[in-house]
PDB file of C-alpha atoms in Angstrom:
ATOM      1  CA  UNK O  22    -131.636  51.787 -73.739  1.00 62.00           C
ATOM      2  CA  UNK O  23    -128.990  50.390 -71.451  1.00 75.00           C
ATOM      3  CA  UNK O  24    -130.683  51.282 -68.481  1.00 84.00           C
ATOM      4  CA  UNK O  25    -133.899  49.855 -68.617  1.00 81.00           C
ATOM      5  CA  UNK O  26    -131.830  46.551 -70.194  1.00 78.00           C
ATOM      6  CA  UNK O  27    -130.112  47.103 -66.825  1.00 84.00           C
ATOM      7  CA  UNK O  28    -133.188  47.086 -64.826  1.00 83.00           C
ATOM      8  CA  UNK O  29    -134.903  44.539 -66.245  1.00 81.00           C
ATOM      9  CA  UNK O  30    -132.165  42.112 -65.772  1.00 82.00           C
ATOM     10  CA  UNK O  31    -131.631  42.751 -62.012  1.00 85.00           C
ATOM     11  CA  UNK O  32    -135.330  42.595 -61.472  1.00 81.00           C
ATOM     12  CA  UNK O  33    -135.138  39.177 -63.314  1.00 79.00           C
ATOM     13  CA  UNK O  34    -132.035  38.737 -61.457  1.00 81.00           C
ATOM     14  CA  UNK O  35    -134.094  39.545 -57.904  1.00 80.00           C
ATOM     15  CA  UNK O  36    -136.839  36.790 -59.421  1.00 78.00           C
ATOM     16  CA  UNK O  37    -134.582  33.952 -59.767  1.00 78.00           C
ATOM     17  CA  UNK O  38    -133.059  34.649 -56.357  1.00 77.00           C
ATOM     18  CA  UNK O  39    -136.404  34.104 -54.250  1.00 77.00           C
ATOM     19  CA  UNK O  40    -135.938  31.132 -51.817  1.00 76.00           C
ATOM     20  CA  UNK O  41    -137.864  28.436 -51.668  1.00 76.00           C
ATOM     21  CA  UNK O  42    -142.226  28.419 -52.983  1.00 70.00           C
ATOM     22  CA  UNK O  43    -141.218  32.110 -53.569  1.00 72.00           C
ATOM     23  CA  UNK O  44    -139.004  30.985 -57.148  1.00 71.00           C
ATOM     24  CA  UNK O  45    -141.955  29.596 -59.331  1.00 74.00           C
ATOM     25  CA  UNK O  46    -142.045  30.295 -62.979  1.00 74.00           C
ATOM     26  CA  UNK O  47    -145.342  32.699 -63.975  1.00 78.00           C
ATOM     27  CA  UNK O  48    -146.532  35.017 -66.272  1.00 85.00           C
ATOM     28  CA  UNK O  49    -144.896  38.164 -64.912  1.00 80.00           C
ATOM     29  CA  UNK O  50    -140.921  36.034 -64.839  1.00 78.00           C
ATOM     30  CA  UNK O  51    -141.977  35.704 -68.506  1.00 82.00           C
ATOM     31  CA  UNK O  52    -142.860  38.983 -69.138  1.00 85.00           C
ATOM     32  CA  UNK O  53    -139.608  40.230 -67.366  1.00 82.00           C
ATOM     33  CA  UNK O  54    -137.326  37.857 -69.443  1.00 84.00           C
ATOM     34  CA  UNK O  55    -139.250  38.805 -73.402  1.00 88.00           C
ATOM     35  CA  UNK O  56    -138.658  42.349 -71.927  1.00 87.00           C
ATOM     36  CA  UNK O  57    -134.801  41.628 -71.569  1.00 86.00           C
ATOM     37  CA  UNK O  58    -134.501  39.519 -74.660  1.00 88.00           C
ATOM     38  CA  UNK O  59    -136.182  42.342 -76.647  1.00 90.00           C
ATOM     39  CA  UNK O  60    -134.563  45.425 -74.628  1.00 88.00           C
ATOM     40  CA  UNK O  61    -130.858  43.290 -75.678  1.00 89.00           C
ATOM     41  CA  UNK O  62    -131.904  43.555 -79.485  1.00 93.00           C
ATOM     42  CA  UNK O  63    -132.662  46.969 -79.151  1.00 90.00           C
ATOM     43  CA  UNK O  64    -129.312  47.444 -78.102  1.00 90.00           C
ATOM     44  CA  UNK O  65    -127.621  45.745 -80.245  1.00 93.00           C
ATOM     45  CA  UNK O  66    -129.765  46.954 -83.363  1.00 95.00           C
ATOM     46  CA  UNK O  67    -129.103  50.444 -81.978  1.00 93.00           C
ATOM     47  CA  UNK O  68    -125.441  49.966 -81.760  1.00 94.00           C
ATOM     48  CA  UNK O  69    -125.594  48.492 -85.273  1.00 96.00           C
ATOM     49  CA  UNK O  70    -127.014  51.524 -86.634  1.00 97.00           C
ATOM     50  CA  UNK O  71    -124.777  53.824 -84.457  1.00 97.00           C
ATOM     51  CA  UNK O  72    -121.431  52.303 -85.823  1.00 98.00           C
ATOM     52  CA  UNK O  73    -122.997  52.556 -89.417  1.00 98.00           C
ATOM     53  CA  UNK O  74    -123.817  56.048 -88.879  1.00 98.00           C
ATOM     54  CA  UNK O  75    -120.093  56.540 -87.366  1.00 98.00           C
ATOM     55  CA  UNK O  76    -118.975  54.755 -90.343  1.00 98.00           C
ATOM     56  CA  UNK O  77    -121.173  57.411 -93.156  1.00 98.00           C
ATOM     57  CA  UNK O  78    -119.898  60.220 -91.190  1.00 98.00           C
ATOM     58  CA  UNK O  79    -115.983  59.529 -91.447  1.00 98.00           C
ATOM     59  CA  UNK O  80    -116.540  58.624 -95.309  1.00 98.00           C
ATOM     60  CA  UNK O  81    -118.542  62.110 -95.420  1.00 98.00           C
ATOM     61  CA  UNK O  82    -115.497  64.186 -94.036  1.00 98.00           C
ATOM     62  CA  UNK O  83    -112.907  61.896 -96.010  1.00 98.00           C
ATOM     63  CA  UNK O  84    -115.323  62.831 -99.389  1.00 98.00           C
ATOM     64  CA  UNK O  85    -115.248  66.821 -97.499  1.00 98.00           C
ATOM     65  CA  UNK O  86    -111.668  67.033 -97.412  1.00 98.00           C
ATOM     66  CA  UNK O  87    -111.048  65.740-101.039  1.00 98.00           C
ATOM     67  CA  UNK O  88    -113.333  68.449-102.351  1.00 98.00           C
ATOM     68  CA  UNK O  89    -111.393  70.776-100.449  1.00 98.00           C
ATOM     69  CA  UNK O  90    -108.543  69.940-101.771  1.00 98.00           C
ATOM     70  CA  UNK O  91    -109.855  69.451-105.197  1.00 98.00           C
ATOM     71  CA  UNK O  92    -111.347  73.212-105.092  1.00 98.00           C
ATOM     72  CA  UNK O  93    -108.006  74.858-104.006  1.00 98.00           C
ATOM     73  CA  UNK O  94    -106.184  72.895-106.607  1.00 97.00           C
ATOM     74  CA  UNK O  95    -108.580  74.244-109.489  1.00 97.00           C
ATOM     75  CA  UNK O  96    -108.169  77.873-107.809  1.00 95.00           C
ATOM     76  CA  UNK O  97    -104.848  77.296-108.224  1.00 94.00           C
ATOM     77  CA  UNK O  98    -104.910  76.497-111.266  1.00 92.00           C
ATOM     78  CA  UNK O  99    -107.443  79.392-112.465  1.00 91.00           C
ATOM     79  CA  UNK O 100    -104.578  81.359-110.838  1.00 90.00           C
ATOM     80  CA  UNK O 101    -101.863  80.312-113.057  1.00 89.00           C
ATOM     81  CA  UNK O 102    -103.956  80.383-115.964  1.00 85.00           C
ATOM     82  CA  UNK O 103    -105.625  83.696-115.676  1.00 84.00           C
ATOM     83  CA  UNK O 104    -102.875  85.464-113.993  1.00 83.00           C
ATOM     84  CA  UNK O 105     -99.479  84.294-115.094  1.00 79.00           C
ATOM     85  CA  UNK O 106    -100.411  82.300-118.485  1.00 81.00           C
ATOM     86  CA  UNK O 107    -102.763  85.321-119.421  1.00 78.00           C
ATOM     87  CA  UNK O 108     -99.740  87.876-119.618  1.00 77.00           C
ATOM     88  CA  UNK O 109     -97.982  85.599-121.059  1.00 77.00           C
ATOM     89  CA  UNK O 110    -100.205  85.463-124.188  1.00 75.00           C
ATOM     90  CA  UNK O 111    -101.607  89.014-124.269  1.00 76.00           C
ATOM     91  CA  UNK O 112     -97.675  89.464-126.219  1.00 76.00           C
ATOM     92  CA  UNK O 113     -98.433  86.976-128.862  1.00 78.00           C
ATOM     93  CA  UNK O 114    -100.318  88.232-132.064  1.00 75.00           C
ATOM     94  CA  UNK O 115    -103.637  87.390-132.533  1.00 75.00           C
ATOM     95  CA  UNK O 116    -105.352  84.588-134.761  1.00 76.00           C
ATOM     96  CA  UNK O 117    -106.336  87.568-136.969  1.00 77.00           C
ATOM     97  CA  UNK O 118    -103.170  89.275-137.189  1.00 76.00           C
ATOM     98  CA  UNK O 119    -100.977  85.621-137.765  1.00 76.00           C
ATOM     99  CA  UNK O 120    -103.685  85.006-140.574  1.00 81.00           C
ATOM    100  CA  UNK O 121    -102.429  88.253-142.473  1.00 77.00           C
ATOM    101  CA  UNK O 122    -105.938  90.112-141.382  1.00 72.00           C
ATOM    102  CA  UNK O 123    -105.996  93.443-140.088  1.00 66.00           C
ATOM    103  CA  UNK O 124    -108.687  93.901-137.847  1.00 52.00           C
TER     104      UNK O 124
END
């Protein structure tokens, strides 16, 4: 949208410049400056919405990496438990056995 913003302004730009019974005020200088007025709130609006969007997107990769980090802590985790702590308890009696039954 900066381009026709661009264009529109040195066309107005061209307008103002005219010498002499050439520089009136008419329906087409009016045209060219609502055209201008409305092509800058495009732009703005537009940029706006492109720094929000900016904004979602590095709050959607900070959220990203914390589940990443999240995930390989409760792999971990499952790790320890079913690896290491699982050995670890296969030695121990069972609930059964400690209770005097024998199953």
């Amino acid at each position: 949208k900066e381009a026709p913003l661009k264009v529109s302004q040195t066309r107005l730009n061209d307008r103002r410049a005219r010498p002499g019974i050439e520089s009136c005020h008419d329906p087409t200088q009016d045209h060219l400056v609502g055209e201008v007025y409305q092509l800058s709130q495009s732009v703005d609006n537009l940029t706006g919405e492109l720094r929000e969007a900016e904004s979602n997107l590095k709050k959607l990769r900070d959220d990203h990496q914390m589940l990443v980090k999240e995930i390989e802590m409760k792999k971990n985790s499952l790790y320890i438990d079913q690896q290491k702590s699982m050995a670890v308890r296969m030695r121990y009696p069972s609930v059964q056995r400690l209770l005097g039954y024998n199953a």
